[in-house]
């Protein structure tokens, strides 16, 4: 698990990633548009359309991240973090749309072949696009590691497809120069299929977040271990977790000695909450304290210690 990160640092990194994504998409659109006009390659067109989708998705990311960073208010007591998951679904829609468009273009080119021109320029632009995308991905992967942002993870996933797309386009252009014109639209079809596959992955992850999927098992085990490390806690049950943006919402029931005073029970819960927030600084923790004798026998404890 990555080292804890402060909310201020998280905001700074998220803004860095979104602005870098928009700038990169703009540069690549200009370069690929020129390459397509010069080469007439449907594979280059595939990459150009994908960059347009990247720009649209990155703009959605920018707006979503800005909204998600807004603090809780009277109408949104749990904050605005799920805006990132909504952005992930929107990106999946964008990416799927570009995949369908490419399929139609590739089929048309298979039925009506056209010769390619200025292939050398096209190759140069694709190499430049790969290098620019790799730089952006390095920034994004660092931000994802530090913030676990759903929106940035979705953005990085389709930039990863860009690297594979541009690499395959280089192969298609080289083969087309050798006289294999049918390879160009076939590669475009393969790229479209991969884009649709990527859209499914992005959309499914965002959908799980919107449905309050549990935090990873590794995180849940970390929480359980923190509770177990407190010798005054006899048991833990009904641990419920979910992610909203970059905030982990954690709820649990602690099983405590029957004869503790309220102030003592509260102090134990406070200690557990503090330790969890030290491990997960972005967590929002709610703890209910149960006398151990009153715990419902049907409750499945995550651990049990003899009183």
PDB file of C-alpha atoms in Angstrom, residues 3-281:
ATOM      1  CA  UNK A   3       2.384   5.948   1.787  1.00  0.00           C
ATOM      2  CA  UNK A   4      -0.381   8.200   3.210  1.00  0.00           C
ATOM      3  CA  UNK A   5      -1.019  11.409   1.300  1.00  0.00           C
ATOM      4  CA  UNK A   6      -2.507  14.666   2.565  1.00  0.00           C
ATOM      5  CA  UNK A   7      -5.664  16.104   0.931  1.00  0.00           C
ATOM      6  CA  UNK A   8      -3.687  19.171  -0.246  1.00  0.00           C
ATOM      7  CA  UNK A   9      -1.058  16.999  -1.944  1.00  0.00           C
ATOM      8  CA  UNK A  10      -3.808  14.879  -3.481  1.00  0.00           C
ATOM      9  CA  UNK A  11      -5.469  17.959  -4.969  1.00  0.00           C
ATOM     10  CA  UNK A  12      -2.162  19.215  -6.386  1.00  0.00           C
ATOM     11  CA  UNK A  13      -1.379  15.873  -8.044  1.00  0.00           C
ATOM     12  CA  UNK A  14      -4.872  15.485  -9.497  1.00  0.00           C
ATOM     13  CA  UNK A  15      -4.737  18.947 -11.058  1.00  0.00           C
ATOM     14  CA  UNK A  16      -1.278  18.196 -12.469  1.00  0.00           C
ATOM     15  CA  UNK A  17      -2.512  14.970 -14.094  1.00  0.00           C
ATOM     16  CA  UNK A  18      -5.658  16.523 -15.598  1.00  0.00           C
ATOM     17  CA  UNK A  19      -3.875  19.548 -17.063  1.00  0.00           C
ATOM     18  CA  UNK A  20      -1.045  17.390 -18.435  1.00  0.00           C
ATOM     19  CA  UNK A  21      -3.624  15.130 -20.079  1.00  0.00           C
ATOM     20  CA  UNK A  22      -5.444  17.998 -21.805  1.00  0.00           C
ATOM     21  CA  UNK A  23      -2.217  19.595 -23.069  1.00  0.00           C
ATOM     22  CA  UNK A  24      -0.927  16.261 -24.410  1.00  0.00           C
ATOM     23  CA  UNK A  25      -4.227  15.490 -26.148  1.00  0.00           C
ATOM     24  CA  UNK A  26      -4.213  18.911 -27.846  1.00  0.00           C
ATOM     25  CA  UNK A  27      -0.646  18.477 -29.144  1.00  0.00           C
ATOM     26  CA  UNK A  28      -1.383  14.974 -30.449  1.00  0.00           C
ATOM     27  CA  UNK A  29      -4.577  16.057 -32.206  1.00  0.00           C
ATOM     28  CA  UNK A  30      -2.703  18.737 -34.157  1.00  0.00           C
ATOM     29  CA  UNK A  31       0.117  16.329 -35.102  1.00  0.00           C
ATOM     30  CA  UNK A  32      -2.160  13.443 -36.112  1.00  0.00           C
ATOM     31  CA  UNK A  33      -4.531  15.652 -38.089  1.00  0.00           C
ATOM     32  CA  UNK A  34      -1.612  16.797 -40.211  1.00  0.00           C
ATOM     33  CA  UNK A  35      -0.399  13.203 -40.601  1.00  0.00           C
ATOM     34  CA  UNK A  36      -3.848  11.967 -41.701  1.00  0.00           C
ATOM     35  CA  UNK A  37      -4.273  14.730 -44.277  1.00  0.00           C
ATOM     36  CA  UNK A  38      -0.874  13.872 -45.736  1.00  0.00           C
ATOM     37  CA  UNK A  39      -1.065  10.047 -45.636  1.00  0.00           C
ATOM     38  CA  UNK A  40      -4.802   9.309 -46.104  1.00  0.00           C
ATOM     39  CA  UNK A  41      -4.306   6.330 -43.763  1.00  0.00           C
ATOM     40  CA  UNK A  42      -7.382   5.003 -41.986  1.00  0.00           C
ATOM     41  CA  UNK A  43      -5.114   3.695 -39.222  1.00  0.00           C
ATOM     42  CA  UNK A  44      -3.815   7.225 -38.635  1.00  0.00           C
ATOM     43  CA  UNK A  45      -7.433   8.387 -38.697  1.00  0.00           C
ATOM     44  CA  UNK A  46      -8.129   5.780 -36.018  1.00  0.00           C
ATOM     45  CA  UNK A  47      -5.422   7.292 -33.850  1.00  0.00           C
ATOM     46  CA  UNK A  48      -6.680  10.843 -34.568  1.00  0.00           C
ATOM     47  CA  UNK A  49     -10.238   9.944 -33.549  1.00  0.00           C
ATOM     48  CA  UNK A  50      -8.890   8.305 -30.401  1.00  0.00           C
ATOM     49  CA  UNK A  51      -6.996  11.514 -29.557  1.00  0.00           C
ATOM     50  CA  UNK A  52     -10.197  13.542 -30.009  1.00  0.00           C
ATOM     51  CA  UNK A  53     -11.854  11.156 -27.578  1.00  0.00           C
ATOM     52  CA  UNK A  54      -8.907  11.566 -25.217  1.00  0.00           C
ATOM     53  CA  UNK A  55      -9.309  15.347 -25.301  1.00  0.00           C
ATOM     54  CA  UNK A  56     -13.032  15.122 -24.583  1.00  0.00           C
ATOM     55  CA  UNK A  57     -12.490  12.597 -21.799  1.00  0.00           C
ATOM     56  CA  UNK A  58      -9.677  14.683 -20.297  1.00  0.00           C
ATOM     57  CA  UNK A  59     -11.912  17.763 -20.273  1.00  0.00           C
ATOM     58  CA  UNK A  60     -14.619  15.746 -18.500  1.00  0.00           C
ATOM     59  CA  UNK A  61     -11.933  14.607 -16.045  1.00  0.00           C
ATOM     60  CA  UNK A  62     -10.879  18.182 -15.352  1.00  0.00           C
ATOM     61  CA  UNK A  63     -14.446  19.249 -14.580  1.00  0.00           C
ATOM     62  CA  UNK A  64     -15.173  16.090 -12.578  1.00  0.00           C
ATOM     63  CA  UNK A  65     -12.011  16.329 -10.481  1.00  0.00           C
ATOM     64  CA  UNK A  66     -12.652  20.022  -9.709  1.00  0.00           C
ATOM     65  CA  UNK A  67     -16.201  19.151  -8.619  1.00  0.00           C
ATOM     66  CA  UNK A  68     -15.081  16.058  -6.679  1.00  0.00           C
ATOM     67  CA  UNK A  69     -12.551  18.137  -4.719  1.00  0.00           C
ATOM     68  CA  UNK A  70     -15.293  20.439  -3.414  1.00  0.00           C
ATOM     69  CA  UNK A  71     -15.850  19.913   0.333  1.00  0.00           C
ATOM     70  CA  UNK A  72     -19.120  18.453   1.707  1.00  0.00           C
ATOM     71  CA  UNK A  73     -22.062  20.840   1.886  1.00  0.00           C
ATOM     72  CA  UNK A  74     -25.614  20.746   3.247  1.00  0.00           C
ATOM     73  CA  UNK A  75     -26.933  18.908   0.184  1.00  0.00           C
ATOM     74  CA  UNK A  76     -23.935  16.558  -0.171  1.00  0.00           C
ATOM     75  CA  UNK A  77     -22.953  15.474   3.333  1.00  0.00           C
ATOM     76  CA  UNK A  78     -20.679  12.729   1.995  1.00  0.00           C
ATOM     77  CA  UNK A  79     -18.866  15.101  -0.366  1.00  0.00           C
ATOM     78  CA  UNK A  80     -18.754  15.098  -4.162  1.00  0.00           C
ATOM     79  CA  UNK A  81     -16.257  12.284  -4.748  1.00  0.00           C
ATOM     80  CA  UNK A  82     -18.539  10.151  -6.899  1.00  0.00           C
ATOM     81  CA  UNK A  83     -18.247  12.747  -9.645  1.00  0.00           C
ATOM     82  CA  UNK A  84     -15.043  10.876 -10.549  1.00  0.00           C
ATOM     83  CA  UNK A  85     -16.951   7.636 -11.091  1.00  0.00           C
ATOM     84  CA  UNK A  86     -19.529   9.458 -13.213  1.00  0.00           C
ATOM     85  CA  UNK A  87     -16.607  10.818 -15.259  1.00  0.00           C
ATOM     86  CA  UNK A  88     -15.329   7.259 -15.657  1.00  0.00           C
ATOM     87  CA  UNK A  89     -18.666   6.161 -17.122  1.00  0.00           C
ATOM     88  CA  UNK A  90     -18.679   9.172 -19.444  1.00  0.00           C
ATOM     89  CA  UNK A  91     -15.177   8.278 -20.615  1.00  0.00           C
ATOM     90  CA  UNK A  92     -16.255   4.707 -21.281  1.00  0.00           C
ATOM     91  CA  UNK A  93     -19.078   6.056 -23.465  1.00  0.00           C
ATOM     92  CA  UNK A  94     -16.672   8.314 -25.366  1.00  0.00           C
ATOM     93  CA  UNK A  95     -14.229   5.478 -25.944  1.00  0.00           C
ATOM     94  CA  UNK A  96     -16.931   3.020 -27.052  1.00  0.00           C
ATOM     95  CA  UNK A  97     -18.253   5.625 -29.515  1.00  0.00           C
ATOM     96  CA  UNK A  98     -14.812   6.050 -31.058  1.00  0.00           C
ATOM     97  CA  UNK A  99     -14.511   2.274 -31.399  1.00  0.00           C
ATOM     98  CA  UNK A 100     -17.789   2.002 -33.318  1.00  0.00           C
ATOM     99  CA  UNK A 101     -16.772   4.907 -35.587  1.00  0.00           C
ATOM    100  CA  UNK A 102     -13.476   3.223 -36.405  1.00  0.00           C
ATOM    101  CA  UNK A 103     -15.192  -0.042 -37.272  1.00  0.00           C
ATOM    102  CA  UNK A 104     -17.406   1.765 -39.787  1.00  0.00           C
ATOM    103  CA  UNK A 105     -14.430   3.610 -41.317  1.00  0.00           C
ATOM    104  CA  UNK A 106     -12.293   0.475 -41.543  1.00  0.00           C
ATOM    105  CA  UNK A 107     -15.060  -1.558 -43.207  1.00  0.00           C
ATOM    106  CA  UNK A 108     -15.582   1.241 -45.749  1.00  0.00           C
ATOM    107  CA  UNK A 109     -11.817   1.303 -46.510  1.00  0.00           C
ATOM    108  CA  UNK A 110     -11.787  -2.491 -46.959  1.00  0.00           C
ATOM    109  CA  UNK A 111     -14.592  -2.173 -49.505  1.00  0.00           C
ATOM    110  CA  UNK A 112     -13.038   0.873 -51.200  1.00  0.00           C
ATOM    111  CA  UNK A 113      -9.213   0.697 -50.900  1.00  0.00           C
ATOM    112  CA  UNK A 114      -7.162   3.894 -51.353  1.00  0.00           C
ATOM    113  CA  UNK A 115      -3.392   4.258 -51.749  1.00  0.00           C
ATOM    114  CA  UNK A 116      -1.403   5.816 -48.896  1.00  0.00           C
ATOM    115  CA  UNK A 117       0.877   8.822 -49.280  1.00  0.00           C
ATOM    116  CA  UNK A 118       3.731  10.486 -47.330  1.00  0.00           C
ATOM    117  CA  UNK A 119       4.158   7.379 -45.186  1.00  0.00           C
ATOM    118  CA  UNK A 120       7.435   8.682 -43.742  1.00  0.00           C
ATOM    119  CA  UNK A 121       5.648  11.668 -42.181  1.00  0.00           C
ATOM    120  CA  UNK A 122       3.018   9.383 -40.747  1.00  0.00           C
ATOM    121  CA  UNK A 123       5.688   7.179 -39.172  1.00  0.00           C
ATOM    122  CA  UNK A 124       7.421  10.200 -37.631  1.00  0.00           C
ATOM    123  CA  UNK A 125       4.177  11.513 -36.124  1.00  0.00           C
ATOM    124  CA  UNK A 126       3.337   8.110 -34.636  1.00  0.00           C
ATOM    125  CA  UNK A 127       6.771   7.847 -32.997  1.00  0.00           C
ATOM    126  CA  UNK A 128       6.337  11.356 -31.578  1.00  0.00           C
ATOM    127  CA  UNK A 129       2.854  10.423 -30.305  1.00  0.00           C
ATOM    128  CA  UNK A 130       4.218   7.346 -28.527  1.00  0.00           C
ATOM    129  CA  UNK A 131       6.952   9.332 -26.777  1.00  0.00           C
ATOM    130  CA  UNK A 132       4.544  12.108 -25.695  1.00  0.00           C
ATOM    131  CA  UNK A 133       2.033   9.549 -24.407  1.00  0.00           C
ATOM    132  CA  UNK A 134       4.685   7.641 -22.435  1.00  0.00           C
ATOM    133  CA  UNK A 135       5.700  10.863 -20.659  1.00  0.00           C
ATOM    134  CA  UNK A 136       2.062  11.572 -19.783  1.00  0.00           C
ATOM    135  CA  UNK A 137       1.530   7.989 -18.585  1.00  0.00           C
ATOM    136  CA  UNK A 138       4.527   8.266 -16.252  1.00  0.00           C
ATOM    137  CA  UNK A 139       2.900  11.320 -14.649  1.00  0.00           C
ATOM    138  CA  UNK A 140      -0.494   9.598 -14.461  1.00  0.00           C
ATOM    139  CA  UNK A 141       0.844   6.386 -12.928  1.00  0.00           C
ATOM    140  CA  UNK A 142       2.591   8.340 -10.198  1.00  0.00           C
ATOM    141  CA  UNK A 143      -0.632  10.255  -9.449  1.00  0.00           C
ATOM    142  CA  UNK A 144      -2.675   7.036  -9.431  1.00  0.00           C
ATOM    143  CA  UNK A 145      -0.228   5.388  -7.044  1.00  0.00           C
ATOM    144  CA  UNK A 146      -0.491   8.329  -4.658  1.00  0.00           C
ATOM    145  CA  UNK A 147      -4.223   9.174  -4.948  1.00  0.00           C
ATOM    146  CA  UNK A 148      -5.962   6.011  -6.300  1.00  0.00           C
ATOM    147  CA  UNK A 149      -8.160   8.321  -8.388  1.00  0.00           C
ATOM    148  CA  UNK A 150     -10.816   6.500 -10.455  1.00  0.00           C
ATOM    149  CA  UNK A 151     -10.966   9.272 -13.054  1.00  0.00           C
ATOM    150  CA  UNK A 152      -7.189   9.412 -13.584  1.00  0.00           C
ATOM    151  CA  UNK A 153      -7.027   5.607 -13.703  1.00  0.00           C
ATOM    152  CA  UNK A 154      -9.654   5.630 -16.458  1.00  0.00           C
ATOM    153  CA  UNK A 155      -7.727   8.348 -18.302  1.00  0.00           C
ATOM    154  CA  UNK A 156      -4.471   6.393 -18.034  1.00  0.00           C
ATOM    155  CA  UNK A 157      -6.116   3.219 -19.313  1.00  0.00           C
ATOM    156  CA  UNK A 158      -7.114   4.683 -22.655  1.00  0.00           C
ATOM    157  CA  UNK A 159      -3.748   6.445 -23.029  1.00  0.00           C
ATOM    158  CA  UNK A 160      -2.240   2.991 -22.603  1.00  0.00           C
ATOM    159  CA  UNK A 161      -4.379   1.873 -25.537  1.00  0.00           C
ATOM    160  CA  UNK A 162      -2.960   4.843 -27.467  1.00  0.00           C
ATOM    161  CA  UNK A 163       0.577   3.474 -27.125  1.00  0.00           C
ATOM    162  CA  UNK A 164      -0.552   0.083 -28.428  1.00  0.00           C
ATOM    163  CA  UNK A 165      -2.619   1.763 -31.141  1.00  0.00           C
ATOM    164  CA  UNK A 166       0.240   3.944 -32.383  1.00  0.00           C
ATOM    165  CA  UNK A 167       2.668   1.020 -32.328  1.00  0.00           C
ATOM    166  CA  UNK A 168       0.317  -1.079 -34.449  1.00  0.00           C
ATOM    167  CA  UNK A 169      -0.168   1.867 -36.831  1.00  0.00           C
ATOM    168  CA  UNK A 170       3.594   2.041 -37.376  1.00  0.00           C
ATOM    169  CA  UNK A 171       3.527  -1.648 -38.353  1.00  0.00           C
ATOM    170  CA  UNK A 172       0.502  -1.060 -40.627  1.00  0.00           C
ATOM    171  CA  UNK A 173       2.188   1.884 -42.391  1.00  0.00           C
ATOM    172  CA  UNK A 174       5.390  -0.091 -42.937  1.00  0.00           C
ATOM    173  CA  UNK A 175       3.460  -3.042 -44.398  1.00  0.00           C
ATOM    174  CA  UNK A 176       1.379  -0.700 -46.567  1.00  0.00           C
ATOM    175  CA  UNK A 177       4.578   0.790 -47.988  1.00  0.00           C
ATOM    176  CA  UNK A 178       5.546  -2.745 -49.022  1.00  0.00           C
ATOM    177  CA  UNK A 179       2.297  -2.977 -50.993  1.00  0.00           C
ATOM    178  CA  UNK A 180      -0.023  -4.625 -48.471  1.00  0.00           C
ATOM    179  CA  UNK A 181      -2.779  -1.992 -48.601  1.00  0.00           C
ATOM    180  CA  UNK A 182      -5.376  -4.258 -46.980  1.00  0.00           C
ATOM    181  CA  UNK A 183      -3.357  -4.317 -43.765  1.00  0.00           C
ATOM    182  CA  UNK A 184      -4.211  -0.681 -42.945  1.00  0.00           C
ATOM    183  CA  UNK A 185      -7.991  -1.157 -42.409  1.00  0.00           C
ATOM    184  CA  UNK A 186      -7.452  -4.579 -40.794  1.00  0.00           C
ATOM    185  CA  UNK A 187      -5.220  -2.984 -38.159  1.00  0.00           C
ATOM    186  CA  UNK A 188      -7.827  -0.270 -37.692  1.00  0.00           C
ATOM    187  CA  UNK A 189     -10.434  -2.976 -36.972  1.00  0.00           C
ATOM    188  CA  UNK A 190      -8.122  -4.601 -34.421  1.00  0.00           C
ATOM    189  CA  UNK A 191      -7.571  -1.226 -32.756  1.00  0.00           C
ATOM    190  CA  UNK A 192     -11.337  -0.623 -32.642  1.00  0.00           C
ATOM    191  CA  UNK A 193     -11.880  -3.997 -30.959  1.00  0.00           C
ATOM    192  CA  UNK A 194      -9.262  -3.190 -28.319  1.00  0.00           C
ATOM    193  CA  UNK A 195     -10.804   0.243 -27.735  1.00  0.00           C
ATOM    194  CA  UNK A 196     -14.211  -1.351 -27.110  1.00  0.00           C
ATOM    195  CA  UNK A 197     -12.599  -3.829 -24.693  1.00  0.00           C
ATOM    196  CA  UNK A 198     -10.940  -0.934 -22.828  1.00  0.00           C
ATOM    197  CA  UNK A 199     -14.244   0.956 -22.653  1.00  0.00           C
ATOM    198  CA  UNK A 200     -15.823  -2.071 -20.966  1.00  0.00           C
ATOM    199  CA  UNK A 201     -13.052  -2.192 -18.345  1.00  0.00           C
ATOM    200  CA  UNK A 202     -13.298   1.523 -17.545  1.00  0.00           C
ATOM    201  CA  UNK A 203     -17.108   1.526 -17.387  1.00  0.00           C
ATOM    202  CA  UNK A 204     -17.253  -1.580 -15.216  1.00  0.00           C
ATOM    203  CA  UNK A 205     -14.839  -0.156 -12.629  1.00  0.00           C
ATOM    204  CA  UNK A 206     -16.729   3.150 -12.458  1.00  0.00           C
ATOM    205  CA  UNK A 207     -20.022   1.240 -12.173  1.00  0.00           C
ATOM    206  CA  UNK A 208     -18.696  -0.760  -9.184  1.00  0.00           C
ATOM    207  CA  UNK A 209     -17.634   2.459  -7.443  1.00  0.00           C
ATOM    208  CA  UNK A 210     -21.077   3.985  -7.957  1.00  0.00           C
ATOM    209  CA  UNK A 211     -22.629   0.842  -6.429  1.00  0.00           C
ATOM    210  CA  UNK A 212     -20.445   1.217  -3.290  1.00  0.00           C
ATOM    211  CA  UNK A 213     -18.227  -1.792  -3.874  1.00  0.00           C
ATOM    212  CA  UNK A 214     -16.159  -2.798  -0.812  1.00  0.00           C
ATOM    213  CA  UNK A 215     -12.595  -1.532  -0.486  1.00  0.00           C
ATOM    214  CA  UNK A 216      -9.842  -3.993  -1.549  1.00  0.00           C
ATOM    215  CA  UNK A 217      -9.342  -6.978   0.751  1.00  0.00           C
ATOM    216  CA  UNK A 218      -5.832  -5.746   1.554  1.00  0.00           C
ATOM    217  CA  UNK A 219      -7.278  -2.502   2.960  1.00  0.00           C
ATOM    218  CA  UNK A 220      -9.963  -4.334   4.937  1.00  0.00           C
ATOM    219  CA  UNK A 221      -7.344  -6.641   6.471  1.00  0.00           C
ATOM    220  CA  UNK A 222      -5.279  -3.608   7.428  1.00  0.00           C
ATOM    221  CA  UNK A 223      -8.293  -2.117   9.230  1.00  0.00           C
ATOM    222  CA  UNK A 224      -9.016  -5.400  11.038  1.00  0.00           C
ATOM    223  CA  UNK A 225      -5.381  -5.664  12.157  1.00  0.00           C
ATOM    224  CA  UNK A 226      -5.452  -2.118  13.564  1.00  0.00           C
ATOM    225  CA  UNK A 227      -8.519  -3.027  15.638  1.00  0.00           C
ATOM    226  CA  UNK A 228      -6.957  -6.311  16.799  1.00  0.00           C
ATOM    227  CA  UNK A 229      -3.859  -4.441  17.963  1.00  0.00           C
ATOM    228  CA  UNK A 230      -5.945  -2.688  20.619  1.00  0.00           C
ATOM    229  CA  UNK A 231      -6.068  -5.147  23.567  1.00  0.00           C
ATOM    230  CA  UNK A 232      -9.205  -3.524  25.001  1.00  0.00           C
ATOM    231  CA  UNK A 233     -11.293  -4.481  21.962  1.00  0.00           C
ATOM    232  CA  UNK A 234     -12.775  -7.983  22.307  1.00  0.00           C
ATOM    233  CA  UNK A 235     -14.264  -8.260  18.839  1.00  0.00           C
ATOM    234  CA  UNK A 236     -15.226  -6.588  15.595  1.00  0.00           C
ATOM    235  CA  UNK A 237     -18.251  -7.126  13.383  1.00  0.00           C
ATOM    236  CA  UNK A 238     -20.269  -5.412  10.638  1.00  0.00           C
ATOM    237  CA  UNK A 239     -17.243  -3.792   9.005  1.00  0.00           C
ATOM    238  CA  UNK A 240     -18.585  -1.902   5.988  1.00  0.00           C
ATOM    239  CA  UNK A 241     -16.426   0.048   3.557  1.00  0.00           C
ATOM    240  CA  UNK A 242     -16.824   1.953   0.314  1.00  0.00           C
ATOM    241  CA  UNK A 243     -14.975   4.461  -1.818  1.00  0.00           C
ATOM    242  CA  UNK A 244     -16.295   7.836  -2.965  1.00  0.00           C
ATOM    243  CA  UNK A 245     -13.733   9.718  -5.010  1.00  0.00           C
ATOM    244  CA  UNK A 246     -10.634   9.580  -2.838  1.00  0.00           C
ATOM    245  CA  UNK A 247     -12.503   9.249   0.478  1.00  0.00           C
ATOM    246  CA  UNK A 248     -12.747   5.804   2.060  1.00  0.00           C
ATOM    247  CA  UNK A 249     -15.902   5.518   4.163  1.00  0.00           C
ATOM    248  CA  UNK A 250     -15.424   2.963   6.952  1.00  0.00           C
ATOM    249  CA  UNK A 251     -18.062   1.817   9.454  1.00  0.00           C
ATOM    250  CA  UNK A 252     -17.732  -0.874  12.112  1.00  0.00           C
ATOM    251  CA  UNK A 253     -18.986  -2.207  15.459  1.00  0.00           C
ATOM    252  CA  UNK A 254     -16.459  -2.725  18.272  1.00  0.00           C
ATOM    253  CA  UNK A 255     -17.208  -5.267  21.004  1.00  0.00           C
ATOM    254  CA  UNK A 256     -16.111  -3.883  24.389  1.00  0.00           C
ATOM    255  CA  UNK A 257     -16.241  -4.850  28.058  1.00  0.00           C
ATOM    256  CA  UNK A 258     -19.724  -4.565  29.556  1.00  0.00           C
ATOM    257  CA  UNK A 259     -18.564  -2.588  32.570  1.00  0.00           C
ATOM    258  CA  UNK A 260     -16.662   0.201  30.846  1.00  0.00           C
ATOM    259  CA  UNK A 261     -17.827   3.729  31.522  1.00  0.00           C
ATOM    260  CA  UNK A 262     -19.056   5.628  28.454  1.00  0.00           C
ATOM    261  CA  UNK A 263     -16.018   7.906  28.512  1.00  0.00           C
ATOM    262  CA  UNK A 264     -13.684   4.867  28.550  1.00  0.00           C
ATOM    263  CA  UNK A 265     -15.499   3.186  25.657  1.00  0.00           C
ATOM    264  CA  UNK A 266     -15.373   6.439  23.727  1.00  0.00           C
ATOM    265  CA  UNK A 267     -11.622   6.737  24.326  1.00  0.00           C
ATOM    266  CA  UNK A 268     -11.047   3.222  22.949  1.00  0.00           C
ATOM    267  CA  UNK A 269     -13.072   3.987  19.837  1.00  0.00           C
ATOM    268  CA  UNK A 270     -11.189   7.265  19.413  1.00  0.00           C
ATOM    269  CA  UNK A 271      -7.879   5.426  19.608  1.00  0.00           C
ATOM    270  CA  UNK A 272      -8.953   2.948  16.919  1.00  0.00           C
ATOM    271  CA  UNK A 273     -10.246   5.780  14.718  1.00  0.00           C
ATOM    272  CA  UNK A 274      -6.983   7.718  15.090  1.00  0.00           C
ATOM    273  CA  UNK A 275      -4.884   4.683  14.146  1.00  0.00           C
ATOM    274  CA  UNK A 276      -7.033   4.022  11.058  1.00  0.00           C
ATOM    275  CA  UNK A 277      -6.749   7.639   9.944  1.00  0.00           C
ATOM    276  CA  UNK A 278      -2.992   7.513  10.421  1.00  0.00           C
ATOM    277  CA  UNK A 279      -2.884   4.545   8.041  1.00  0.00           C
ATOM    278  CA  UNK A 280      -5.551   5.947   5.682  1.00  0.00           C
ATOM    279  CA  UNK A 281      -5.541   9.760   6.022  1.00  0.00           C
TER     280      UNK A 281
END
